[in-house]
PDB file of C-alpha atoms in Angstrom:
ATOM      1  CA  UNK I   1     -28.666  -4.941 -21.109  1.00  0.00           C
ATOM      2  CA  UNK I   2     -28.633  -7.791 -18.529  1.00  0.00           C
ATOM      3  CA  UNK I   3     -27.082 -11.080 -19.599  1.00  0.00           C
ATOM      4  CA  UNK I   4     -26.522 -14.429 -17.911  1.00  0.00           C
ATOM      5  CA  UNK I   5     -22.828 -14.871 -17.154  1.00  0.00           C
ATOM      6  CA  UNK I   6     -20.963 -17.081 -19.620  1.00  0.00           C
ATOM      7  CA  UNK I   7     -23.885 -17.864 -21.841  1.00  0.00           C
ATOM      8  CA  UNK I   8     -23.328 -19.125 -25.317  1.00  0.00           C
ATOM      9  CA  UNK I   9     -23.556 -16.230 -27.757  1.00  0.00           C
ATOM     10  CA  UNK I  10     -24.919 -16.554 -31.231  1.00  0.00           C
ATOM     11  CA  UNK I  11     -23.929 -14.406 -34.211  1.00  0.00           C
ATOM     12  CA  UNK I  12     -27.160 -12.460 -33.752  1.00  0.00           C
ATOM     13  CA  UNK I  13     -26.308 -11.786 -30.068  1.00  0.00           C
ATOM     14  CA  UNK I  14     -22.901 -10.517 -30.962  1.00  0.00           C
ATOM     15  CA  UNK I  15     -24.290  -8.279 -33.729  1.00  0.00           C
ATOM     16  CA  UNK I  16     -26.584  -6.647 -31.203  1.00  0.00           C
ATOM     17  CA  UNK I  17     -23.793  -6.197 -28.658  1.00  0.00           C
ATOM     18  CA  UNK I  18     -21.438  -4.808 -31.340  1.00  0.00           C
ATOM     19  CA  UNK I  19     -24.091  -2.203 -32.237  1.00  0.00           C
ATOM     20  CA  UNK I  20     -24.624  -1.277 -28.576  1.00  0.00           C
ATOM     21  CA  UNK I  21     -20.936  -1.024 -27.683  1.00  0.00           C
ATOM     22  CA  UNK I  22     -19.459   0.139 -31.015  1.00  0.00           C
ATOM     23  CA  UNK I  23     -18.962   3.712 -29.817  1.00  0.00           C
ATOM     24  CA  UNK I  24     -18.504   3.257 -26.076  1.00  0.00           C
ATOM     25  CA  UNK I  25     -15.266   3.923 -24.208  1.00  0.00           C
ATOM     26  CA  UNK I  26     -12.721   1.131 -24.102  1.00  0.00           C
ATOM     27  CA  UNK I  27     -13.191   1.009 -20.268  1.00  0.00           C
ATOM     28  CA  UNK I  28     -16.879   0.341 -20.759  1.00  0.00           C
ATOM     29  CA  UNK I  29     -16.228  -2.479 -23.259  1.00  0.00           C
ATOM     30  CA  UNK I  30     -13.601  -3.962 -20.900  1.00  0.00           C
ATOM     31  CA  UNK I  31     -15.944  -3.772 -17.877  1.00  0.00           C
ATOM     32  CA  UNK I  32     -18.640  -5.609 -19.833  1.00  0.00           C
ATOM     33  CA  UNK I  33     -16.250  -8.271 -20.978  1.00  0.00           C
ATOM     34  CA  UNK I  34     -14.732  -8.870 -17.561  1.00  0.00           C
ATOM     35  CA  UNK I  35     -18.115  -8.940 -15.893  1.00  0.00           C
ATOM     36  CA  UNK I  36     -19.589 -11.313 -18.463  1.00  0.00           C
ATOM     37  CA  UNK I  37     -16.761 -13.822 -18.547  1.00  0.00           C
ATOM     38  CA  UNK I  38     -14.838 -15.492 -15.780  1.00  0.00           C
ATOM     39  CA  UNK I  39     -12.590 -17.421 -18.187  1.00  0.00           C
ATOM     40  CA  UNK I  40     -11.303 -14.518 -20.279  1.00  0.00           C
ATOM     41  CA  UNK I  41      -7.689 -13.431 -20.974  1.00  0.00           C
ATOM     42  CA  UNK I  42      -5.858 -10.441 -22.292  1.00  0.00           C
ATOM     43  CA  UNK I  43      -3.396 -10.972 -25.147  1.00  0.00           C
ATOM     44  CA  UNK I  44      -0.212  -9.063 -24.302  1.00  0.00           C
ATOM     45  CA  UNK I  45       2.689  -8.096 -26.617  1.00  0.00           C
ATOM     46  CA  UNK I  46       2.660  -4.373 -27.230  1.00  0.00           C
ATOM     47  CA  UNK I  47       1.714  -0.872 -26.030  1.00  0.00           C
ATOM     48  CA  UNK I  48      -1.980  -1.217 -26.733  1.00  0.00           C
ATOM     49  CA  UNK I  49      -2.100  -4.404 -24.647  1.00  0.00           C
ATOM     50  CA  UNK I  50      -0.571  -2.789 -21.561  1.00  0.00           C
ATOM     51  CA  UNK I  51      -3.077   0.029 -21.882  1.00  0.00           C
ATOM     52  CA  UNK I  52      -5.784  -2.674 -21.636  1.00  0.00           C
ATOM     53  CA  UNK I  53      -3.998  -4.280 -18.736  1.00  0.00           C
ATOM     54  CA  UNK I  54      -3.847  -0.894 -16.967  1.00  0.00           C
ATOM     55  CA  UNK I  55      -7.582  -0.261 -17.611  1.00  0.00           C
ATOM     56  CA  UNK I  56      -8.527  -3.801 -16.533  1.00  0.00           C
ATOM     57  CA  UNK I  57      -6.509  -3.578 -13.316  1.00  0.00           C
ATOM     58  CA  UNK I  58      -8.553  -0.519 -12.408  1.00  0.00           C
ATOM     59  CA  UNK I  59     -11.767  -2.543 -12.869  1.00  0.00           C
ATOM     60  CA  UNK I  60     -10.805  -5.779 -11.141  1.00  0.00           C
ATOM     61  CA  UNK I  61      -7.841  -7.453  -9.539  1.00  0.00           C
ATOM     62  CA  UNK I  62      -8.767 -10.784 -11.113  1.00  0.00           C
ATOM     63  CA  UNK I  63      -7.317 -10.543 -14.588  1.00  0.00           C
ATOM     64  CA  UNK I  64      -5.636 -13.154 -16.725  1.00  0.00           C
ATOM     65  CA  UNK I  65      -2.860 -12.234 -19.177  1.00  0.00           C
ATOM     66  CA  UNK I  66      -0.852 -14.339 -21.662  1.00  0.00           C
ATOM     67  CA  UNK I  67       1.966 -13.618 -24.046  1.00  0.00           C
ATOM     68  CA  UNK I  68       3.454 -15.725 -26.904  1.00  0.00           C
ATOM     69  CA  UNK I  69       7.241 -16.121 -26.618  1.00  0.00           C
ATOM     70  CA  UNK I  70       8.260 -17.011 -30.211  1.00  0.00           C
ATOM     71  CA  UNK I  71      11.925 -17.446 -29.264  1.00  0.00           C
ATOM     72  CA  UNK I  72      12.869 -14.616 -31.570  1.00  0.00           C
ATOM     73  CA  UNK I  73      11.811 -11.566 -29.624  1.00  0.00           C
ATOM     74  CA  UNK I  74      14.029  -8.573 -28.861  1.00  0.00           C
ATOM     75  CA  UNK I  75      15.844  -8.539 -25.469  1.00  0.00           C
ATOM     76  CA  UNK I  76      13.951  -5.341 -24.757  1.00  0.00           C
ATOM     77  CA  UNK I  77      10.632  -7.162 -25.236  1.00  0.00           C
ATOM     78  CA  UNK I  78      11.517  -9.783 -22.683  1.00  0.00           C
ATOM     79  CA  UNK I  79      12.473  -7.041 -20.239  1.00  0.00           C
ATOM     80  CA  UNK I  80       9.149  -5.333 -21.015  1.00  0.00           C
ATOM     81  CA  UNK I  81       7.088  -8.418 -20.211  1.00  0.00           C
ATOM     82  CA  UNK I  82       8.863  -8.776 -16.851  1.00  0.00           C
ATOM     83  CA  UNK I  83       8.353  -5.067 -16.052  1.00  0.00           C
ATOM     84  CA  UNK I  84       4.651  -5.343 -16.733  1.00  0.00           C
ATOM     85  CA  UNK I  85       4.449  -8.467 -14.577  1.00  0.00           C
ATOM     86  CA  UNK I  86       6.052  -6.655 -11.670  1.00  0.00           C
ATOM     87  CA  UNK I  87       4.289  -3.359 -11.967  1.00  0.00           C
ATOM     88  CA  UNK I  88       0.752  -4.812 -12.139  1.00  0.00           C
ATOM     89  CA  UNK I  89       1.501  -7.821  -9.919  1.00  0.00           C
ATOM     90  CA  UNK I  90      -0.109 -10.084 -12.528  1.00  0.00           C
ATOM     91  CA  UNK I  91       0.936 -13.546 -13.504  1.00  0.00           C
ATOM     92  CA  UNK I  92       1.672 -13.611 -17.228  1.00  0.00           C
ATOM     93  CA  UNK I  93       1.200 -17.032 -18.872  1.00  0.00           C
ATOM     94  CA  UNK I  94       4.079 -17.072 -21.326  1.00  0.00           C
ATOM     95  CA  UNK I  95       3.347 -19.599 -24.095  1.00  0.00           C
ATOM     96  CA  UNK I  96       6.144 -21.194 -26.201  1.00  0.00           C
ATOM     97  CA  UNK I  97       5.941 -22.955 -29.545  1.00  0.00           C
ATOM     98  CA  UNK I  98       6.410 -26.693 -29.878  1.00  0.00           C
ATOM     99  CA  UNK I  99      10.178 -27.268 -29.765  1.00  0.00           C
ATOM    100  CA  UNK I 100      10.046 -30.170 -32.188  1.00  0.00           C
ATOM    101  CA  UNK I 101       8.156 -28.122 -34.802  1.00  0.00           C
ATOM    102  CA  UNK I 102      10.650 -25.266 -34.547  1.00  0.00           C
ATOM    103  CA  UNK I 103      13.639 -27.645 -34.775  1.00  0.00           C
ATOM    104  CA  UNK I 104      12.096 -29.315 -37.838  1.00  0.00           C
ATOM    105  CA  UNK I 105      11.544 -25.983 -39.583  1.00  0.00           C
ATOM    106  CA  UNK I 106      15.023 -24.716 -38.835  1.00  0.00           C
ATOM    107  CA  UNK I 107      16.627 -28.018 -39.895  1.00  0.00           C
ATOM    108  CA  UNK I 108      14.829 -28.021 -43.232  1.00  0.00           C
ATOM    109  CA  UNK I 109      14.912 -24.315 -44.132  1.00  0.00           C
ATOM    110  CA  UNK I 110      17.299 -22.565 -41.749  1.00  0.00           C
ATOM    111  CA  UNK I 111      16.700 -19.663 -39.451  1.00  0.00           C
ATOM    112  CA  UNK I 112      15.617 -17.066 -41.940  1.00  0.00           C
ATOM    113  CA  UNK I 113      13.422 -18.813 -44.515  1.00  0.00           C
ATOM    114  CA  UNK I 114      10.706 -16.256 -44.091  1.00  0.00           C
ATOM    115  CA  UNK I 115      12.648 -13.695 -46.110  1.00  0.00           C
ATOM    116  CA  UNK I 116      12.254 -15.998 -49.166  1.00  0.00           C
ATOM    117  CA  UNK I 117       9.103 -17.964 -48.459  1.00  0.00           C
ATOM    118  CA  UNK I 118       7.088 -15.371 -46.593  1.00  0.00           C
ATOM    119  CA  UNK I 119       6.388 -15.234 -42.877  1.00  0.00           C
ATOM    120  CA  UNK I 120       3.226 -17.350 -42.734  1.00  0.00           C
ATOM    121  CA  UNK I 121       4.972 -20.722 -42.094  1.00  0.00           C
ATOM    122  CA  UNK I 122       7.257 -19.476 -39.378  1.00  0.00           C
ATOM    123  CA  UNK I 123       4.478 -17.516 -37.717  1.00  0.00           C
ATOM    124  CA  UNK I 124       2.218 -20.481 -37.927  1.00  0.00           C
ATOM    125  CA  UNK I 125       4.646 -22.571 -35.865  1.00  0.00           C
ATOM    126  CA  UNK I 126       5.991 -19.926 -33.528  1.00  0.00           C
ATOM    127  CA  UNK I 127       2.782 -17.846 -32.972  1.00  0.00           C
ATOM    128  CA  UNK I 128      -0.496 -19.238 -34.297  1.00  0.00           C
ATOM    129  CA  UNK I 129      -0.332 -22.819 -33.061  1.00  0.00           C
ATOM    130  CA  UNK I 130       0.684 -21.729 -29.470  1.00  0.00           C
ATOM    131  CA  UNK I 131      -2.110 -19.175 -29.656  1.00  0.00           C
ATOM    132  CA  UNK I 132      -4.611 -21.885 -30.702  1.00  0.00           C
ATOM    133  CA  UNK I 133      -3.563 -24.021 -27.729  1.00  0.00           C
ATOM    134  CA  UNK I 134      -4.107 -21.154 -25.374  1.00  0.00           C
ATOM    135  CA  UNK I 135      -7.481 -20.008 -26.800  1.00  0.00           C
ATOM    136  CA  UNK I 136      -8.786 -23.567 -26.604  1.00  0.00           C
ATOM    137  CA  UNK I 137      -8.746 -23.123 -22.808  1.00  0.00           C
ATOM    138  CA  UNK I 138     -10.751 -19.834 -22.584  1.00  0.00           C
ATOM    139  CA  UNK I 139     -14.196 -18.598 -23.452  1.00  0.00           C
ATOM    140  CA  UNK I 140     -13.153 -15.146 -24.577  1.00  0.00           C
ATOM    141  CA  UNK I 141     -10.112 -13.020 -25.228  1.00  0.00           C
ATOM    142  CA  UNK I 142      -9.213  -9.307 -25.302  1.00  0.00           C
ATOM    143  CA  UNK I 143      -6.837  -7.834 -27.916  1.00  0.00           C
ATOM    144  CA  UNK I 144      -5.295  -4.429 -28.610  1.00  0.00           C
ATOM    145  CA  UNK I 145      -6.266  -4.280 -32.283  1.00  0.00           C
ATOM    146  CA  UNK I 146      -6.910  -0.838 -33.742  1.00  0.00           C
ATOM    147  CA  UNK I 147      -8.551  -0.097 -37.106  1.00  0.00           C
ATOM    148  CA  UNK I 148      -5.739   2.271 -38.124  1.00  0.00           C
ATOM    149  CA  UNK I 149      -2.936  -0.253 -37.399  1.00  0.00           C
ATOM    150  CA  UNK I 150      -3.293  -1.703 -40.886  1.00  0.00           C
ATOM    151  CA  UNK I 151      -5.870  -0.256 -43.208  1.00  0.00           C
ATOM    152  CA  UNK I 152      -5.451  -3.167 -45.570  1.00  0.00           C
ATOM    153  CA  UNK I 153      -6.609  -5.725 -43.016  1.00  0.00           C
ATOM    154  CA  UNK I 154      -8.008  -4.008 -39.846  1.00  0.00           C
ATOM    155  CA  UNK I 155     -10.148  -1.155 -41.189  1.00  0.00           C
ATOM    156  CA  UNK I 156     -13.424  -2.861 -40.208  1.00  0.00           C
ATOM    157  CA  UNK I 157     -12.354  -4.452 -36.846  1.00  0.00           C
ATOM    158  CA  UNK I 158     -15.431  -4.481 -34.564  1.00  0.00           C
ATOM    159  CA  UNK I 159     -15.191  -3.944 -30.763  1.00  0.00           C
ATOM    160  CA  UNK I 160     -16.931  -7.298 -30.185  1.00  0.00           C
ATOM    161  CA  UNK I 161     -16.986 -10.289 -32.472  1.00  0.00           C
ATOM    162  CA  UNK I 162     -17.131 -14.068 -32.718  1.00  0.00           C
ATOM    163  CA  UNK I 163     -13.627 -15.248 -33.548  1.00  0.00           C
ATOM    164  CA  UNK I 164     -14.421 -17.731 -36.168  1.00  0.00           C
ATOM    165  CA  UNK I 165     -10.773 -18.437 -36.803  1.00  0.00           C
ATOM    166  CA  UNK I 166     -10.312 -19.917 -33.384  1.00  0.00           C
ATOM    167  CA  UNK I 167     -13.831 -21.103 -32.464  1.00  0.00           C
ATOM    168  CA  UNK I 168     -14.494 -24.814 -32.382  1.00  0.00           C
ATOM    169  CA  UNK I 169     -17.404 -26.784 -33.596  1.00  0.00           C
ATOM    170  CA  UNK I 170     -19.138 -26.846 -30.237  1.00  0.00           C
ATOM    171  CA  UNK I 171     -18.444 -23.319 -28.995  1.00  0.00           C
ATOM    172  CA  UNK I 172     -18.030 -19.711 -30.154  1.00  0.00           C
ATOM    173  CA  UNK I 173     -14.948 -17.929 -28.965  1.00  0.00           C
ATOM    174  CA  UNK I 174     -15.705 -14.317 -28.228  1.00  0.00           C
ATOM    175  CA  UNK I 175     -13.176 -11.658 -29.025  1.00  0.00           C
ATOM    176  CA  UNK I 176     -13.152  -8.141 -27.654  1.00  0.00           C
ATOM    177  CA  UNK I 177     -11.160  -5.311 -29.349  1.00  0.00           C
ATOM    178  CA  UNK I 178     -11.796  -2.341 -26.967  1.00  0.00           C
ATOM    179  CA  UNK I 179      -9.320  -0.040 -28.671  1.00  0.00           C
ATOM    180  CA  UNK I 180     -10.628  -0.689 -32.210  1.00  0.00           C
ATOM    181  CA  UNK I 181     -11.654   2.952 -32.650  1.00  0.00           C
ATOM    182  CA  UNK I 182      -8.628   4.522 -30.960  1.00  0.00           C
ATOM    183  CA  UNK I 183      -5.699   6.050 -32.843  1.00  0.00           C
ATOM    184  CA  UNK I 184      -2.072   5.514 -31.988  1.00  0.00           C
ATOM    185  CA  UNK I 185      -1.986   9.114 -30.580  1.00  0.00           C
ATOM    186  CA  UNK I 186      -4.759   8.222 -28.156  1.00  0.00           C
ATOM    187  CA  UNK I 187      -2.952   5.116 -26.954  1.00  0.00           C
ATOM    188  CA  UNK I 188       0.242   7.124 -26.258  1.00  0.00           C
ATOM    189  CA  UNK I 189      -1.706   9.927 -24.606  1.00  0.00           C
ATOM    190  CA  UNK I 190      -3.116   7.324 -22.203  1.00  0.00           C
ATOM    191  CA  UNK I 191       0.352   5.788 -21.687  1.00  0.00           C
ATOM    192  CA  UNK I 192       1.876   9.120 -20.736  1.00  0.00           C
ATOM    193  CA  UNK I 193      -1.017  10.310 -18.652  1.00  0.00           C
ATOM    194  CA  UNK I 194      -1.201   7.099 -16.633  1.00  0.00           C
ATOM    195  CA  UNK I 195       2.517   6.233 -16.461  1.00  0.00           C
ATOM    196  CA  UNK I 196       1.993   2.986 -18.222  1.00  0.00           C
ATOM    197  CA  UNK I 197       5.224   1.024 -18.945  1.00  0.00           C
ATOM    198  CA  UNK I 198       6.195   0.509 -22.534  1.00  0.00           C
ATOM    199  CA  UNK I 199       8.867  -1.283 -24.654  1.00  0.00           C
ATOM    200  CA  UNK I 200      12.166   0.699 -24.760  1.00  0.00           C
ATOM    201  CA  UNK I 201      12.319   0.049 -28.473  1.00  0.00           C
ATOM    202  CA  UNK I 202       9.627   2.670 -29.001  1.00  0.00           C
ATOM    203  CA  UNK I 203      12.298   5.252 -28.087  1.00  0.00           C
ATOM    204  CA  UNK I 204      14.380   4.060 -30.969  1.00  0.00           C
ATOM    205  CA  UNK I 205      11.818   4.489 -33.756  1.00  0.00           C
ATOM    206  CA  UNK I 206      10.076   1.119 -33.500  1.00  0.00           C
ATOM    207  CA  UNK I 207       6.250   1.452 -33.408  1.00  0.00           C
ATOM    208  CA  UNK I 208       4.858  -1.985 -34.228  1.00  0.00           C
ATOM    209  CA  UNK I 209       7.098  -4.583 -32.567  1.00  0.00           C
ATOM    210  CA  UNK I 210       7.187  -8.252 -33.305  1.00  0.00           C
ATOM    211  CA  UNK I 211      10.040 -10.801 -33.738  1.00  0.00           C
ATOM    212  CA  UNK I 212      13.512  -9.287 -33.996  1.00  0.00           C
ATOM    213  CA  UNK I 213      14.275 -10.458 -37.556  1.00  0.00           C
ATOM    214  CA  UNK I 214      10.904  -9.252 -38.867  1.00  0.00           C
ATOM    215  CA  UNK I 215      10.720  -5.807 -37.133  1.00  0.00           C
ATOM    216  CA  UNK I 216      12.521  -2.591 -37.893  1.00  0.00           C
ATOM    217  CA  UNK I 217      12.260   1.083 -36.937  1.00  0.00           C
ATOM    218  CA  UNK I 218      10.293   3.458 -39.207  1.00  0.00           C
ATOM    219  CA  UNK I 219      10.969   7.028 -40.224  1.00  0.00           C
ATOM    220  CA  UNK I 220       8.863   9.890 -38.783  1.00  0.00           C
ATOM    221  CA  UNK I 221       5.379  10.036 -40.342  1.00  0.00           C
ATOM    222  CA  UNK I 222       5.755   6.565 -41.944  1.00  0.00           C
ATOM    223  CA  UNK I 223       2.916   4.200 -41.116  1.00  0.00           C
ATOM    224  CA  UNK I 224       3.744   1.858 -38.274  1.00  0.00           C
ATOM    225  CA  UNK I 225       3.042  -1.315 -40.299  1.00  0.00           C
ATOM    226  CA  UNK I 226       5.954  -0.444 -42.559  1.00  0.00           C
ATOM    227  CA  UNK I 227       8.216  -1.730 -39.879  1.00  0.00           C
ATOM    228  CA  UNK I 228       6.762  -5.229 -39.922  1.00  0.00           C
ATOM    229  CA  UNK I 229       7.562  -7.797 -42.639  1.00  0.00           C
ATOM    230  CA  UNK I 230       8.703  -4.896 -44.813  1.00  0.00           C
ATOM    231  CA  UNK I 231       9.498  -7.215 -47.769  1.00  0.00           C
ATOM    232  CA  UNK I 232       5.798  -8.214 -48.128  1.00  0.00           C
ATOM    233  CA  UNK I 233       2.590  -6.491 -49.360  1.00  0.00           C
ATOM    234  CA  UNK I 234       0.411  -4.585 -46.828  1.00  0.00           C
ATOM    235  CA  UNK I 235      -2.391  -7.154 -47.212  1.00  0.00           C
ATOM    236  CA  UNK I 236      -0.077  -9.898 -46.070  1.00  0.00           C
ATOM    237  CA  UNK I 237       1.103  -8.195 -42.874  1.00  0.00           C
ATOM    238  CA  UNK I 238      -0.830 -10.356 -40.438  1.00  0.00           C
ATOM    239  CA  UNK I 239       0.822 -13.177 -38.450  1.00  0.00           C
ATOM    240  CA  UNK I 240      -2.420 -15.177 -38.095  1.00  0.00           C
ATOM    241  CA  UNK I 241      -3.444 -13.904 -34.642  1.00  0.00           C
ATOM    242  CA  UNK I 242      -6.171 -11.993 -36.366  1.00  0.00           C
ATOM    243  CA  UNK I 243      -6.871 -14.174 -39.377  1.00  0.00           C
ATOM    244  CA  UNK I 244     -10.516 -13.334 -39.073  1.00  0.00           C
ATOM    245  CA  UNK I 245      -9.702  -9.863 -40.444  1.00  0.00           C
ATOM    246  CA  UNK I 246      -8.547 -11.359 -43.652  1.00  0.00           C
ATOM    247  CA  UNK I 247     -11.594 -13.666 -43.794  1.00  0.00           C
ATOM    248  CA  UNK I 248     -13.978 -10.843 -43.165  1.00  0.00           C
ATOM    249  CA  UNK I 249     -12.366  -8.452 -45.664  1.00  0.00           C
ATOM    250  CA  UNK I 250     -12.352 -11.012 -48.452  1.00  0.00           C
ATOM    251  CA  UNK I 251     -16.067 -11.768 -48.180  1.00  0.00           C
TER     252      UNK I 251
END
């Protein structure tokens, strides 16, 4: 299929592309995304994202990467971000939350209000709003979502979609999820086979890694999402990055 670069995609266009690419290799989906869009960025925080960076770096040297620094990440995660930056010689746009909003939340509710009130408010300030600022500057973004990461919210994640949660009235933001059909085992097979760097916390039983107060190690054979916001129901275990999953699954 030949397309004009950076055209405006309709829902019908995306439906056709999703059908065409649904069962293609992640590398093929990435190659299409990077060829189609100049103003496209890779969201980076975990193991899946570095797999995508590694794949993308083998396609083109011109890749954009961003990461959200919530201010509550593990020391190992900060070290991980810097290791990826150095290994792939890529500039990582590290986005921080609005200091005034963080200060106001902490002043009113303290540092650990999410254990009582749920994580949505804190994640909204520390993650979602900075993400919205970043996504307002691009035409498309690439994520490491997998269907099996959270069966309650991600079971139907497509490889290509219109991100209605972060699109604006005058433009459709396109979202690529090249690893949607991969399992965790496939991700780690790729990591070991290609000597891809990963967060040292994975060696300590952490699988899904977010902010330090909201992440813990899991036992062998436990689902990875049990280590995130463990005091909440499975259907609530989304920070807002992928709010469209909840929208889609509730329709």
